[in-house]
mmCIF file of C-alpha atoms in Angstrom:
data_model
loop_
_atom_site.group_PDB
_atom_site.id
_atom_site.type_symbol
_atom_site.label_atom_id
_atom_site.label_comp_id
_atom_site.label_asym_id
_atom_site.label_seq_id
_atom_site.Cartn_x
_atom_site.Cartn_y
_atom_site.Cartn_z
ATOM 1 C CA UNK A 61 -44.851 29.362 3.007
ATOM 2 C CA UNK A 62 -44.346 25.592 3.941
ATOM 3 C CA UNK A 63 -42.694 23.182 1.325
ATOM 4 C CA UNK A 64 -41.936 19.416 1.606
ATOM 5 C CA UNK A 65 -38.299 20.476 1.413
ATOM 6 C CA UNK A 66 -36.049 23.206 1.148
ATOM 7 C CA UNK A 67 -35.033 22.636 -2.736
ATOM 8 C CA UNK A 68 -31.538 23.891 -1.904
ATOM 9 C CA UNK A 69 -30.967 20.879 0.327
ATOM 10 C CA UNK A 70 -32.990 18.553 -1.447
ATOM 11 C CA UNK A 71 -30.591 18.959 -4.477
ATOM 12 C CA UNK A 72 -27.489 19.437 -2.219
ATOM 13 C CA UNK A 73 -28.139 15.880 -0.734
ATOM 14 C CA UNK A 74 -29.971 13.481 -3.412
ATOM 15 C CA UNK A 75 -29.838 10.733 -5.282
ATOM 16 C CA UNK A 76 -27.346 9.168 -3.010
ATOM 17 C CA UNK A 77 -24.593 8.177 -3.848
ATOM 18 C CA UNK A 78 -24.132 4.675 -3.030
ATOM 19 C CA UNK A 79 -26.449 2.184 -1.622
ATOM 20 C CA UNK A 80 -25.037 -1.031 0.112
ATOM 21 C CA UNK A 81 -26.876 -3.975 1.103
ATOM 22 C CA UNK A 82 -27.328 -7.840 1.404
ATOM 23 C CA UNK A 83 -29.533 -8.992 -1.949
ATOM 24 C CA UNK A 84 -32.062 -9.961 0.906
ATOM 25 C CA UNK A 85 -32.541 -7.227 2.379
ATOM 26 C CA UNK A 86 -31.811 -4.663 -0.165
ATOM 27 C CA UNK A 87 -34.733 -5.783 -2.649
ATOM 28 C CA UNK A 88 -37.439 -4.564 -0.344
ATOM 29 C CA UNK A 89 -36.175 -1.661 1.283
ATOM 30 C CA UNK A 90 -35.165 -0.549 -2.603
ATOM 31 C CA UNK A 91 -38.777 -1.114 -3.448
ATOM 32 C CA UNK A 92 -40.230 0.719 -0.225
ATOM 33 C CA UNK A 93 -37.749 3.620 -0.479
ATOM 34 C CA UNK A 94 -37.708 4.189 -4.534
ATOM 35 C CA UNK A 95 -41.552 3.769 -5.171
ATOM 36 C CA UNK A 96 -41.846 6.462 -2.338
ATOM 37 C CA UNK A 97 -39.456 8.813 -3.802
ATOM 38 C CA UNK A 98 -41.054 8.455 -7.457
ATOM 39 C CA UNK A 99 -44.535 9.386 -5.787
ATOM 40 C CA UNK A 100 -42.757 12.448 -4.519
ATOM 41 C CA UNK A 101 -40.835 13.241 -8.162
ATOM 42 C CA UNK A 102 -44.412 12.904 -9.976
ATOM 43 C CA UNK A 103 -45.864 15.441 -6.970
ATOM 44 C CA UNK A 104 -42.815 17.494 -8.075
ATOM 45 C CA UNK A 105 -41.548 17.474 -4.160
ATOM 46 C CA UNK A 106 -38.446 16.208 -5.464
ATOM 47 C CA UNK A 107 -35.799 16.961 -8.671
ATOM 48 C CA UNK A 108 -34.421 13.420 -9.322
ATOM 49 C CA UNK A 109 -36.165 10.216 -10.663
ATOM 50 C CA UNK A 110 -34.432 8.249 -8.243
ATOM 51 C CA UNK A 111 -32.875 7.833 -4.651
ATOM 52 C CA UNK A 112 -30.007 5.906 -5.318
ATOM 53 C CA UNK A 113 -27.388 6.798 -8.171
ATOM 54 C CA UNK A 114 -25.504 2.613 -7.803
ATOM 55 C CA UNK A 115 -26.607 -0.904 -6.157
ATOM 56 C CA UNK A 116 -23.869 -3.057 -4.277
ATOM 57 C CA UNK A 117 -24.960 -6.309 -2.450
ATOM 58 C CA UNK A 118 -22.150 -7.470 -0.619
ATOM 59 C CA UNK A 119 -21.832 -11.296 -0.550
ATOM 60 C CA UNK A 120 -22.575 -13.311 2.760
ATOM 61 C CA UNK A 121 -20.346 -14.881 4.958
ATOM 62 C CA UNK A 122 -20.872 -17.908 5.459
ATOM 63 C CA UNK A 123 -19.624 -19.960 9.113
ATOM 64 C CA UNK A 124 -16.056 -21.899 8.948
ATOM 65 C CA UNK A 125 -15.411 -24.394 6.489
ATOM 66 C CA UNK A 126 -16.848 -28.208 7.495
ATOM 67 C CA UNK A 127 -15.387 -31.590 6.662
ATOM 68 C CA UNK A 128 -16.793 -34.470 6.540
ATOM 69 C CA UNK A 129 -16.462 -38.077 5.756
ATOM 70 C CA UNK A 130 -18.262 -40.635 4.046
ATOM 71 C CA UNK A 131 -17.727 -43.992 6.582
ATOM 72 C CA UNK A 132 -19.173 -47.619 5.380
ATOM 73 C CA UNK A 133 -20.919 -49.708 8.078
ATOM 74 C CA UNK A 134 -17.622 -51.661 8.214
ATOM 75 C CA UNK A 135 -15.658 -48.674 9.588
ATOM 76 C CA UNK A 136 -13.644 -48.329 6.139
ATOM 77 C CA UNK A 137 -14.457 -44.480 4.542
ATOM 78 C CA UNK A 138 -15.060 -44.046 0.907
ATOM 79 C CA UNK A 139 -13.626 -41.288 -0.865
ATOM 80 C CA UNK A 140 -16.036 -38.445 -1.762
ATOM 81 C CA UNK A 141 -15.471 -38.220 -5.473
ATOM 82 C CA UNK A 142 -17.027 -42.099 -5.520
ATOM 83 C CA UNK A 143 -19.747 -41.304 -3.692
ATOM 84 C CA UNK A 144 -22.051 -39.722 -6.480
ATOM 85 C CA UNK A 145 -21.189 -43.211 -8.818
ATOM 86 C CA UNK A 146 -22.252 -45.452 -6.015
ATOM 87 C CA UNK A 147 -25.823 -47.291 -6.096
ATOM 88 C CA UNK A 148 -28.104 -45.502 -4.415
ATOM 89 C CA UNK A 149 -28.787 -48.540 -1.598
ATOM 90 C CA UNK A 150 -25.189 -48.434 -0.755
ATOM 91 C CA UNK A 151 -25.228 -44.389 -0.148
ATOM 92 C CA UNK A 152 -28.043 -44.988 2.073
ATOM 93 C CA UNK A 153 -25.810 -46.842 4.632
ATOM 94 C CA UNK A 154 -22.781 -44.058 4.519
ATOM 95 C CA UNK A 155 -22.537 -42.347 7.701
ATOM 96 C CA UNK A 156 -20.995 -38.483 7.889
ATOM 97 C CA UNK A 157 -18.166 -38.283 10.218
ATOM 98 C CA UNK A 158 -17.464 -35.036 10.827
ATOM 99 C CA UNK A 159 -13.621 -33.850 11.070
ATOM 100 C CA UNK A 160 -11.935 -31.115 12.887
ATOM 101 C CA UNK A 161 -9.033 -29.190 10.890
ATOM 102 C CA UNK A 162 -6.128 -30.903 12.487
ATOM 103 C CA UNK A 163 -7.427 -33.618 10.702
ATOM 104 C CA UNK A 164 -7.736 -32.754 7.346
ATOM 105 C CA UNK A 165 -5.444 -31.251 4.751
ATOM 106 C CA UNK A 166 -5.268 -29.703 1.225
ATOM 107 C CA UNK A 167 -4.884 -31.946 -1.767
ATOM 108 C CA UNK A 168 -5.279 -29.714 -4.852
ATOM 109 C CA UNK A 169 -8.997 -28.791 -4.980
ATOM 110 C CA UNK A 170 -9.718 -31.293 -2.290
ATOM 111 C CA UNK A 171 -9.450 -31.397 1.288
ATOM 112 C CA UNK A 172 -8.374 -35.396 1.909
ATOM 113 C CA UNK A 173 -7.590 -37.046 5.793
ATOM 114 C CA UNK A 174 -4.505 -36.818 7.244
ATOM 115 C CA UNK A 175 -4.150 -40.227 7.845
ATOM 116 C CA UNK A 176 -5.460 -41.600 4.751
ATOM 117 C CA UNK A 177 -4.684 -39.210 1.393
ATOM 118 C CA UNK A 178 -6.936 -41.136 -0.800
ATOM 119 C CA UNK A 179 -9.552 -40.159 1.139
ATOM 120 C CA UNK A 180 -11.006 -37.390 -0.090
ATOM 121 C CA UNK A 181 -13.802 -35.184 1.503
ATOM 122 C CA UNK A 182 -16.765 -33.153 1.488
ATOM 123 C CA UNK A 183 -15.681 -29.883 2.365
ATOM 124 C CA UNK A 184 -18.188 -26.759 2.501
ATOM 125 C CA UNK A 185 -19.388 -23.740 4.284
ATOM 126 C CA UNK A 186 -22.853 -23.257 4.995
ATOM 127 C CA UNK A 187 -24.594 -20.096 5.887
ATOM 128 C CA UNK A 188 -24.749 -19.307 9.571
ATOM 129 C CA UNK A 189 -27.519 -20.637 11.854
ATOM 130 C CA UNK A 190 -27.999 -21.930 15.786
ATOM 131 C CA UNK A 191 -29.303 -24.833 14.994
ATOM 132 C CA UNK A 192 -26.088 -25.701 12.929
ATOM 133 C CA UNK A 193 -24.263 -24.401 15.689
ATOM 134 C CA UNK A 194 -21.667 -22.314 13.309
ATOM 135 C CA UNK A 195 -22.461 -18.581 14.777
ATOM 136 C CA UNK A 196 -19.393 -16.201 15.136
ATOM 137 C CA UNK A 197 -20.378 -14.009 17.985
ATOM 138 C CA UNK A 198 -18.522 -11.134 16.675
ATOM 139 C CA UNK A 199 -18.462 -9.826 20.449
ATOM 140 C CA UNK A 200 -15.687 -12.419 21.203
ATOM 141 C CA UNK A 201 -13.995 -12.009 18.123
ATOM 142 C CA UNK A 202 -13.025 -8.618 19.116
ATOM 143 C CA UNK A 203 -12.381 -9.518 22.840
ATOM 144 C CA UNK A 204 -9.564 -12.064 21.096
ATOM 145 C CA UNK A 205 -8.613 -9.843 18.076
ATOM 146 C CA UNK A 206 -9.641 -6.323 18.864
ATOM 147 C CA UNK A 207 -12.192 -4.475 16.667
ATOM 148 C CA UNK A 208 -9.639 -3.417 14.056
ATOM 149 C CA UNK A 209 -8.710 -6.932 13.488
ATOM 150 C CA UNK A 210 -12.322 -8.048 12.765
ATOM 151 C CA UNK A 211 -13.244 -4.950 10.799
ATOM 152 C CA UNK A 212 -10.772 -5.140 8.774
ATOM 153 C CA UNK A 213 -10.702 -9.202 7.995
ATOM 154 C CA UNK A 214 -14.438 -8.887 6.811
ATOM 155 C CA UNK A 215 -12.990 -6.560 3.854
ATOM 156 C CA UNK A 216 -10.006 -8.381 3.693
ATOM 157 C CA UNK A 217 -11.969 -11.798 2.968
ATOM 158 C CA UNK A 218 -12.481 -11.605 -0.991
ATOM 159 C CA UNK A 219 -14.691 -9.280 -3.401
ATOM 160 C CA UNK A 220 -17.171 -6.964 -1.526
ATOM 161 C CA UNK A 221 -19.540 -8.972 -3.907
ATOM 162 C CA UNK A 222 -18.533 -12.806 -3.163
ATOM 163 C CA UNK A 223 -20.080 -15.233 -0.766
ATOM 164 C CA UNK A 224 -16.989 -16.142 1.663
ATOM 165 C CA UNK A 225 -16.438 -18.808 4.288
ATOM 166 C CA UNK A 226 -15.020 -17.434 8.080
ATOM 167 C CA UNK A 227 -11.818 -18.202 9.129
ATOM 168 C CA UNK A 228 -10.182 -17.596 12.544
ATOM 169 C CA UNK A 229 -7.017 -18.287 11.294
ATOM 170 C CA UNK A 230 -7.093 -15.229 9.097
ATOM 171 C CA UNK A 231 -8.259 -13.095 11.823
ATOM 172 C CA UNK A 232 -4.907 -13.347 13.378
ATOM 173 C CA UNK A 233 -3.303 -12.799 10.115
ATOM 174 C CA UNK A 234 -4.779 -9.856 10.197
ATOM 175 C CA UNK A 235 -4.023 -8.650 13.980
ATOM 176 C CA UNK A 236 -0.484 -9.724 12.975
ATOM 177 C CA UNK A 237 0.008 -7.219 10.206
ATOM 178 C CA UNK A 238 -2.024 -4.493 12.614
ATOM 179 C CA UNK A 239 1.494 -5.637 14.746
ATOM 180 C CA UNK A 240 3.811 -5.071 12.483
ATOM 181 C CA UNK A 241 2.239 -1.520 11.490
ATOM 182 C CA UNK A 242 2.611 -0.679 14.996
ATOM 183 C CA UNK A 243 6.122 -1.592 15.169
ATOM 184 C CA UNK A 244 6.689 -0.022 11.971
ATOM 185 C CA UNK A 245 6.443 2.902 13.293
ATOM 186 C CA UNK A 246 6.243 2.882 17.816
ATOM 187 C CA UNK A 247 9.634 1.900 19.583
ATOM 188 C CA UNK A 248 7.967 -0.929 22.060
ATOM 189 C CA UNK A 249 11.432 -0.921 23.931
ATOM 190 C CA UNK A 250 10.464 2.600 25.145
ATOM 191 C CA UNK A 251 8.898 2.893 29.052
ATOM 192 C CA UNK A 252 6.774 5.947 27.096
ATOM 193 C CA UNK A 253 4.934 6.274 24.055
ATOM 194 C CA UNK A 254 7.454 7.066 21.241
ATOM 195 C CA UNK A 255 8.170 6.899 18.126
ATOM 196 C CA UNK A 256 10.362 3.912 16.404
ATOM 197 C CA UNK A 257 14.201 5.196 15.794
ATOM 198 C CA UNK A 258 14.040 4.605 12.316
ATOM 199 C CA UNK A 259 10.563 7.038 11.976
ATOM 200 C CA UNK A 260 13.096 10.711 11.598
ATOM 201 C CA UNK A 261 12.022 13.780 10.405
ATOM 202 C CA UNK A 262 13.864 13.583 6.672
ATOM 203 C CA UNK A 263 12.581 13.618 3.317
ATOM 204 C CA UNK A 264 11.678 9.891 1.496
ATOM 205 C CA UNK A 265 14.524 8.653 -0.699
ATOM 206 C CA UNK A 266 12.962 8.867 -4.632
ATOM 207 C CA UNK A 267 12.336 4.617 -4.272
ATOM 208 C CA UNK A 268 10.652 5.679 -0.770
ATOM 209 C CA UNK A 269 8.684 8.595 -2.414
ATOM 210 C CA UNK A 270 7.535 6.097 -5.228
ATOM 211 C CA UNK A 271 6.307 2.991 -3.250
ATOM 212 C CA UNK A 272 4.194 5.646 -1.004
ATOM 213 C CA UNK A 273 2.471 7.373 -4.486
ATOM 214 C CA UNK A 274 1.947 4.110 -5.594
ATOM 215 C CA UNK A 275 0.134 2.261 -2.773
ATOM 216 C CA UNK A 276 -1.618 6.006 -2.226
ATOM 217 C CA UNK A 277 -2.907 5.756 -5.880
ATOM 218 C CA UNK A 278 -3.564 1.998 -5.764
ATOM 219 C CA UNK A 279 -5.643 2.393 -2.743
ATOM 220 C CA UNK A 280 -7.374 5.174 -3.815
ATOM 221 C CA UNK A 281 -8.331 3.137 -6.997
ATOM 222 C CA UNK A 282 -9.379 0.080 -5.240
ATOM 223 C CA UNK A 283 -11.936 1.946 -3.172
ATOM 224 C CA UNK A 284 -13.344 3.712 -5.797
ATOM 225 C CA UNK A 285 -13.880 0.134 -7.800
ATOM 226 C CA UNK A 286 -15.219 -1.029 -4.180
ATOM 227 C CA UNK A 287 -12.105 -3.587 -4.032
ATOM 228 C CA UNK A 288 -11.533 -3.418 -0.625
ATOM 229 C CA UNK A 289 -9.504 -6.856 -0.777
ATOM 230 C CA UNK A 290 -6.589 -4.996 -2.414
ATOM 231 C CA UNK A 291 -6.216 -1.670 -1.378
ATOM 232 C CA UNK A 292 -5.529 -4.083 2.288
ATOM 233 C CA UNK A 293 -3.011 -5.673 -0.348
ATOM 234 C CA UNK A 294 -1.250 -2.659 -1.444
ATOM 235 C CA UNK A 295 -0.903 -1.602 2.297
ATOM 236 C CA UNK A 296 0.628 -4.661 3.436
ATOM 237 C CA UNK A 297 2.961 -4.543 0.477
ATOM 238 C CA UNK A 298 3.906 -0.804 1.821
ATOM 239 C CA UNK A 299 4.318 -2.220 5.492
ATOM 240 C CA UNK A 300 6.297 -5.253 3.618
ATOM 241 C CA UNK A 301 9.081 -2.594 2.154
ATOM 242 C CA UNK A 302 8.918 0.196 4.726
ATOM 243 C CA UNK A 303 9.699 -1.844 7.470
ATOM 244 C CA UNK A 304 12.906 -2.773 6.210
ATOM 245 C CA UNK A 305 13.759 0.399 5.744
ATOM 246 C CA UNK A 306 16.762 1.714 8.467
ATOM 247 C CA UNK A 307 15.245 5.216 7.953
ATOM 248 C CA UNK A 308 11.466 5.692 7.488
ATOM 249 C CA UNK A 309 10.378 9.076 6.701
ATOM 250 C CA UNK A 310 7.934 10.274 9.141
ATOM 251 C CA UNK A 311 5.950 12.244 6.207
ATOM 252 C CA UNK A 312 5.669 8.882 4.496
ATOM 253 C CA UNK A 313 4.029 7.532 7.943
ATOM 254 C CA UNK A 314 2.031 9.974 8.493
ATOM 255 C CA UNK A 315 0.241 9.390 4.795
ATOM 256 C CA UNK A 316 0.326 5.442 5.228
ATOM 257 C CA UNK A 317 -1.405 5.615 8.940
ATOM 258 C CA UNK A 318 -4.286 8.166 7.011
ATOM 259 C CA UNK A 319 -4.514 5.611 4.314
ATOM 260 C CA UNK A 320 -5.409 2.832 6.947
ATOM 261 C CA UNK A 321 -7.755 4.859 8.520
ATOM 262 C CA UNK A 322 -10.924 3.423 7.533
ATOM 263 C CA UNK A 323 -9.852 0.246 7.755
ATOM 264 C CA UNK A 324 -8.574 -0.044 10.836
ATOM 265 C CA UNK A 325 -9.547 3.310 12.771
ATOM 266 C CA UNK A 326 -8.520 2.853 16.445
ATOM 267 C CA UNK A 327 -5.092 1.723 15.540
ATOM 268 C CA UNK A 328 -4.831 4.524 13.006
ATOM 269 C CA UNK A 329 -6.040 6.906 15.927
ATOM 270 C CA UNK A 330 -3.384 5.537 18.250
ATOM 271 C CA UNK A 331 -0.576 5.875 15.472
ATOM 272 C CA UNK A 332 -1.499 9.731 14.588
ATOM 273 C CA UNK A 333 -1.112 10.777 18.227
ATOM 274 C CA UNK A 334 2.526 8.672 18.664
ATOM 275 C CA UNK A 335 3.314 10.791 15.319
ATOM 276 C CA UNK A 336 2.838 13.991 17.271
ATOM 277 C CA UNK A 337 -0.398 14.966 16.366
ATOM 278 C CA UNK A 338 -3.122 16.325 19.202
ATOM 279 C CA UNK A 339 -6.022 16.329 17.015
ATOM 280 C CA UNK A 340 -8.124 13.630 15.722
ATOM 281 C CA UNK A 341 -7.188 11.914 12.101
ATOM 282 C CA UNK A 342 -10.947 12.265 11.268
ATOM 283 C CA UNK A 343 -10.652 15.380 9.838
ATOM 284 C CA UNK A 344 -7.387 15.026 7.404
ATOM 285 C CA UNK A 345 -7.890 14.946 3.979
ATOM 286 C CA UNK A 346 -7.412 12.146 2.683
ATOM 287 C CA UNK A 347 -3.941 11.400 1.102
ATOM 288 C CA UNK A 348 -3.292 12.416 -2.954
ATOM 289 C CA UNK A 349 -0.935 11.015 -5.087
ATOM 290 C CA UNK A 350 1.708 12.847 -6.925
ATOM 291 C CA UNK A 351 2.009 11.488 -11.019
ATOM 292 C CA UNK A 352 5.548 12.650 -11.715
ATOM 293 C CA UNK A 353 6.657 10.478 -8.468
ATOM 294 C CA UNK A 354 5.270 7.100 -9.845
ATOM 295 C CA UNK A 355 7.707 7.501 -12.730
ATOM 296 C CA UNK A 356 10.821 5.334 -12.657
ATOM 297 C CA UNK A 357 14.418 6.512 -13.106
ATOM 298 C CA UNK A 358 15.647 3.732 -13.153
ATOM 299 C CA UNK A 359 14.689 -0.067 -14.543
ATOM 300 C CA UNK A 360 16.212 -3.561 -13.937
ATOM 301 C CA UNK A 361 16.919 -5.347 -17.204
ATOM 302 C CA UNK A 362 17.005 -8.668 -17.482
ATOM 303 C CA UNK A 363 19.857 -10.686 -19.448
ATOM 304 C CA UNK A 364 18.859 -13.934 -20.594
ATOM 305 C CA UNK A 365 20.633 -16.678 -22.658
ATOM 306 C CA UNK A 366 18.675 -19.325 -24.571
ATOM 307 C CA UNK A 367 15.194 -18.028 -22.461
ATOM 308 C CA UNK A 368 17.439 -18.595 -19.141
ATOM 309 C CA UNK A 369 17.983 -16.129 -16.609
ATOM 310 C CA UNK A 370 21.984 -15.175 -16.741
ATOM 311 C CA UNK A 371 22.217 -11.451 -15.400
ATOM 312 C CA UNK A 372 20.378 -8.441 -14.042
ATOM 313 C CA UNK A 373 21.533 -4.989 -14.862
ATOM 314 C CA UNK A 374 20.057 -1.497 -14.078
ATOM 315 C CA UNK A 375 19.584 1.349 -16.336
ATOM 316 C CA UNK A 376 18.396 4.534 -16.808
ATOM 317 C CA UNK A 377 14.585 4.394 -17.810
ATOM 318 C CA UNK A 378 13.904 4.963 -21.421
ATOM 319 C CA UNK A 379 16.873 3.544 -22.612
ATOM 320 C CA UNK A 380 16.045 2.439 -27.002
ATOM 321 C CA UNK A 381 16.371 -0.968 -27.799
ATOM 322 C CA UNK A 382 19.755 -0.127 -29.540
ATOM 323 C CA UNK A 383 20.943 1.051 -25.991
ATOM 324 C CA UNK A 384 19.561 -1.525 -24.014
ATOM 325 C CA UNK A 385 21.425 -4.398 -26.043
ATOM 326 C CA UNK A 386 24.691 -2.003 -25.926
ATOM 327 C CA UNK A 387 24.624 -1.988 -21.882
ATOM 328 C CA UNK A 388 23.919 -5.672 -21.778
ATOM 329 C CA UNK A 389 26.585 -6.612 -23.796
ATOM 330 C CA UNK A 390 28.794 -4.329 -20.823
ATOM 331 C CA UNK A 391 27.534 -6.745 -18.357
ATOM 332 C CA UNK A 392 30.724 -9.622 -17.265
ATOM 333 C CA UNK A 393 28.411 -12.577 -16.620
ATOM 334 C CA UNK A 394 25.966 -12.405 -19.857
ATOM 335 C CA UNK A 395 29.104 -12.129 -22.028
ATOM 336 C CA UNK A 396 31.235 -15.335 -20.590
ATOM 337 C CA UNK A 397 27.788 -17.306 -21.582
ATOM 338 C CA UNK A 398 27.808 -15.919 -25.286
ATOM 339 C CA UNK A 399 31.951 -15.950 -26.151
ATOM 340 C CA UNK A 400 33.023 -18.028 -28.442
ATOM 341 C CA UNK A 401 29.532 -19.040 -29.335
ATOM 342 C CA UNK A 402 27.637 -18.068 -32.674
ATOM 343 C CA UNK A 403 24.070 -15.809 -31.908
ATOM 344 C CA UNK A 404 21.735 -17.263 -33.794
ATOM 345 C CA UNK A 405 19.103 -14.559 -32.860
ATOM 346 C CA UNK A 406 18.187 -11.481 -30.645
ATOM 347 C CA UNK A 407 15.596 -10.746 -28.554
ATOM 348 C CA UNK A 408 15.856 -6.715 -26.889
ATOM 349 C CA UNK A 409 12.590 -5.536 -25.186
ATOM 350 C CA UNK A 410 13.808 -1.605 -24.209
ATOM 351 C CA UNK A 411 13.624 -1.596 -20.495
ATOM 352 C CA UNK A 412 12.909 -5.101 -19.414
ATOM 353 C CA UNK A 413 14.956 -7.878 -21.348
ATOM 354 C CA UNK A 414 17.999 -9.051 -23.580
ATOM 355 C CA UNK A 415 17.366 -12.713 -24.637
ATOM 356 C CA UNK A 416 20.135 -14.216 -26.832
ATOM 357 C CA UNK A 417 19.869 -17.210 -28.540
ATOM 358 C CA UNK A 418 23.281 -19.001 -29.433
ATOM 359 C CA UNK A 419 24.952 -22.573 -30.274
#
C-alpha cells in the first residue's frame, strides 16, 4: 500500500529542531512551510502540529561603520550633538564630509576628529547596498583572511540575535588567534609537519585538567543558549593559558582542536592530522566534560587591610571562616600592616577574603 510517508521516519525526523533565519526571510517561508504541514496534520499524514520545535532570527550585519561631519559654508564644522538644537535654515546649509578612520577617534560614546576633539560626529552603520557602495564581497575576504577567519568573525561579532556593524580590523583579530592556535600546537621551525615540542604525550597537570573541563563545559553551554560570541571567548581564554604552558598535554589538544571544529573547520582539520590522526575529525564525538575536574583544590585568598589589597595566600578549598582568618593571620605581610594597631572589625569570607579594619 502507498502512504504519504513511512510513519517510522516521519516521527524519527520531525518537528525540527531548530529553525534559523533572517526576520525577512523567515516570516514567509514559516508561513509557506507551517500552513503546509498543518494541512497535512489535519489529513493525518503527519503526527506533530508543527514543523519547527524553536525560531532564531539572527541579526543583520550591517557594512563598516561611517563618519561624517557636519561643515558650515565657512569651512568651520559644527559638532554633531548641536546639530539637532540648530534652526532649521541653518541645518539646511551643513554639508556632510565624510571621514576615513585614520581620521576619527573614540571619545566616550562619540567618535570626534582627530584634529579637532570638540568635534564630535555622526557615526553609523547602515545596511549593505551598491548604491551606498558598502558591500563586503565575502569572496575577497577569504582570499585575505582565509575562510576560517571569516566564518568564524561572523559568530564572533556579538549575539546571534543583534544587528552588528563589519569590521576588517576584527577579521584579522580573528586570523591572529587562528595563528596562535596553530603555533600552540605545530613547531613552524620544523622543514616537516610536526608537532610543537611542548605538545608530549603526558597526562594534564590537575590546573591543566581544570581549565580544559571548564572551557569544554562553557562551550558546550554557550552553544546550546546559541551564544556563539562566547564559547569563541572561552577558547581564546584556553589558547590564552595553554600557550604558556612549557608542557601541553597532547590529550588536552586533541579535545581543544574538536572543540574548534565548527568554528573554524579547515584549521581544525589541519591540526587533527599534525596530532597524528589519519581520519577525518568529522566523525569524533564531540568533547564531554568531567564534573569532579571543575572542582578546585585549591583557592587564592585575599588579605585586605582597611578594603586595600595587602596579601594573597593560597589554601586548601573549603577551608571555614574560623580557618581562613587563622591562615591569614600566618601570612608576614598582612600582619606588619595590623601590629601594634587596634582591629576595630573583621571581615572573613571562607575562601575568598580577610578584610581587617584597624586604627
Amino acid at each position: 500500500t502507498e502512504c504519504f510517508v513511512d510513519p517510522e521516519i516521519e516521527k524519527a525526523w520531525m518537528p525540527v529542531d531548530l529553525y534559523i533565519g533572517g526576520a525577512e526571510h523567515a516570516v514567509l517561508h514559516l508561513l509557506y512551510a507551517r500552513f503546509w504541514h498543518k494541512v497535512l496534520f489535519d489529513r493525518g499524514y503527519v503526527t506533530t502540529q508543527e514543523p519547527f520545535q524553536k525560531l532564531v532570527n539572527q541579526g543583520m550585519i550591517l557594512g563598516e561603520m561611517e563618519y561624517n561631519a557636519f561643515q558650515k559654508p565657512d569651512g568651520t564644522f559644527v559638532s554633531a550633538d548641536k546639530v539637532k538644537s540648530m534652526p532649521e535654515s541653518e541645518k539646511a546649509e551643513l554639508a556632510r564630509v565624510k571621514l576615513t578612520k585614520e581620521e576619527v577617534e573614540k571619545a566616550g560614546e562619540y567618535f570626534v576628529m582627530r584634529t579637532d576633539k570638540s568635534i564630535k560626529l555622526d557615526s553609523r552603520a547602515f545596511k549593505m547596498s551598491k548604491s551606498r557602495g558598502n558591500v563586503i564581497n565575502p569572496d575577497d575576504v577569504v582570499k585575505e583572511h582565509g575562510a576560517d577567519s571569516l566564518r568564524m568573525y561572523e559568530m564572533f561579532m556579538g549575539p546571534l540575535e543583534a544587528v552588528k556593524p563589519w569590521s576588517v580590523e576584527s577579521v584579522s583579530g580573528v586570523r591572529d588567534f587562528l595563528g596562535r592556535v596553530w603555533r600552540m600546537i605545530v613547531d613552524e621551525r620544523a622543514d616537516e609537519m610536526a608537532l610543537a615540542e611542548a605538545v608530549q604525550d603526558v597526562e594534564p597537570t590537575e590546573e591543566q585538567n581544570r581549565v580544559l573541563h571548564k572551557t569544554i563545559k562553557a562551550v558546550r553551554n554557550d552553544i546550546q543558549a546559541m551564544q556563539l560570541n562566547t564559547a569563541i571567548a572561552r577558547m581564546m581564554e584556553f589558547q590564552n593559558f595553554f600557550s604558556k604552558q612549557k608542557v601541553r598535554p597532547k590529550k588536552a589538544m586533541e579535545q581543544f582542536v574538536l572543540l574548534l571544529s565548527p568554528y573554524a573547520p579547515h584549521i581544525a582539520e589541519e591540526l587533527w592530522e599534525v596530532l597524528g590522526h589519519t581520519n577525518t575529525l568529522a566523525y569524533e564525538a564531540f568533547p564531554t566534560f568531567d564534573e569532579s575536574a571543575l572542582v578546585e583544590s585549591s583557592v587564592e585568598v585575599t588579605l585586605h587591610i582597611c578594603g586595600k589589597l595587602r596579601s594573597k595566600i593560597q589554601l586548601p578549598a573549603g577551608l571555614d571562616a574560623e580557618a581562613t582568618e587563622a591562615a591569614a593571620l600566618q601570612d608576614e605581610k598582612f600582619l606588619q600592616w595590623i601590629e601594634g594597631k587596634t582591629i576595630v572589625k573583621k571581615i572573613v569570607i571562607p575562601g575568598k577574603m580577610v578584610n581587617y579594619v584597624v586604627k
